[in-house]
Amino acid sequence: MTDQMTLRGTLSGHGGWWTQIATTPQYPDMILSASRDKTLI
């Protein structure tokens, strides 16, 4: 059985490749992302 994935939105704001994406059970709708451009969003 294959799980179905649905695009719920897009992320923008970094000037380089993303290196990490994280979330937490306390805030499941919030995502933290890091990039090679040395920014956190």
Tab-separated table of C-alpha atoms in Angstrom:
chain	number	residue	atom	x	y	z
A	1	MET	CA	0.000	0.000	0.000
A	2	THR	CA	1.340	3.431	-0.953
A	3	ASP	CA	0.662	6.536	1.132
A	4	GLN	CA	-0.762	9.532	-0.691
A	5	MET	CA	0.982	12.881	-0.158
A	6	THR	CA	-0.724	16.236	-0.654
A	7	LEU	CA	1.060	19.567	-1.149
A	8	ARG	CA	-0.223	21.916	1.552
A	9	GLY	CA	1.962	24.931	0.808
A	10	THR	CA	5.382	26.132	-0.239
A	11	LEU	CA	8.308	27.653	1.633
A	12	SER	CA	10.303	30.614	0.393
A	13	GLY	CA	12.814	33.092	1.750
A	14	HIS	CA	16.198	31.374	1.562
A	15	GLY	CA	18.899	32.430	-0.867
A	16	GLY	CA	20.515	29.005	-1.048
A	17	TRP	CA	19.837	25.293	-0.698
A	18	TRP	CA	17.968	24.208	2.429
A	19	THR	CA	20.082	22.091	4.746
A	20	GLN	CA	17.559	21.237	7.482
A	21	ILE	CA	13.834	21.340	8.177
A	22	ALA	CA	12.407	20.711	11.663
A	23	THR	CA	9.102	20.768	13.529
A	24	THR	CA	7.995	19.982	17.069
A	25	PRO	CA	4.976	18.189	18.572
A	26	GLN	CA	4.112	21.323	20.586
A	27	TYR	CA	3.752	23.410	17.386
A	28	PRO	CA	2.928	20.981	14.537
A	29	ASP	CA	1.928	23.818	12.181
A	30	MET	CA	5.282	25.622	12.571
A	31	ILE	CA	8.385	24.702	10.561
A	32	LEU	CA	11.963	25.883	11.141
A	33	SER	CA	14.281	25.764	8.140
A	34	ALA	CA	18.023	26.353	7.768
A	35	SER	CA	19.956	27.111	4.604
A	36	ARG	CA	23.458	27.330	3.189
A	37	ASP	CA	22.952	31.105	3.099
A	38	LYS	CA	23.275	30.941	6.935
A	39	THR	CA	19.669	31.954	7.662
A	40	LEU	CA	16.992	30.387	9.845
A	41	ILE	CA	13.347	30.898	8.963
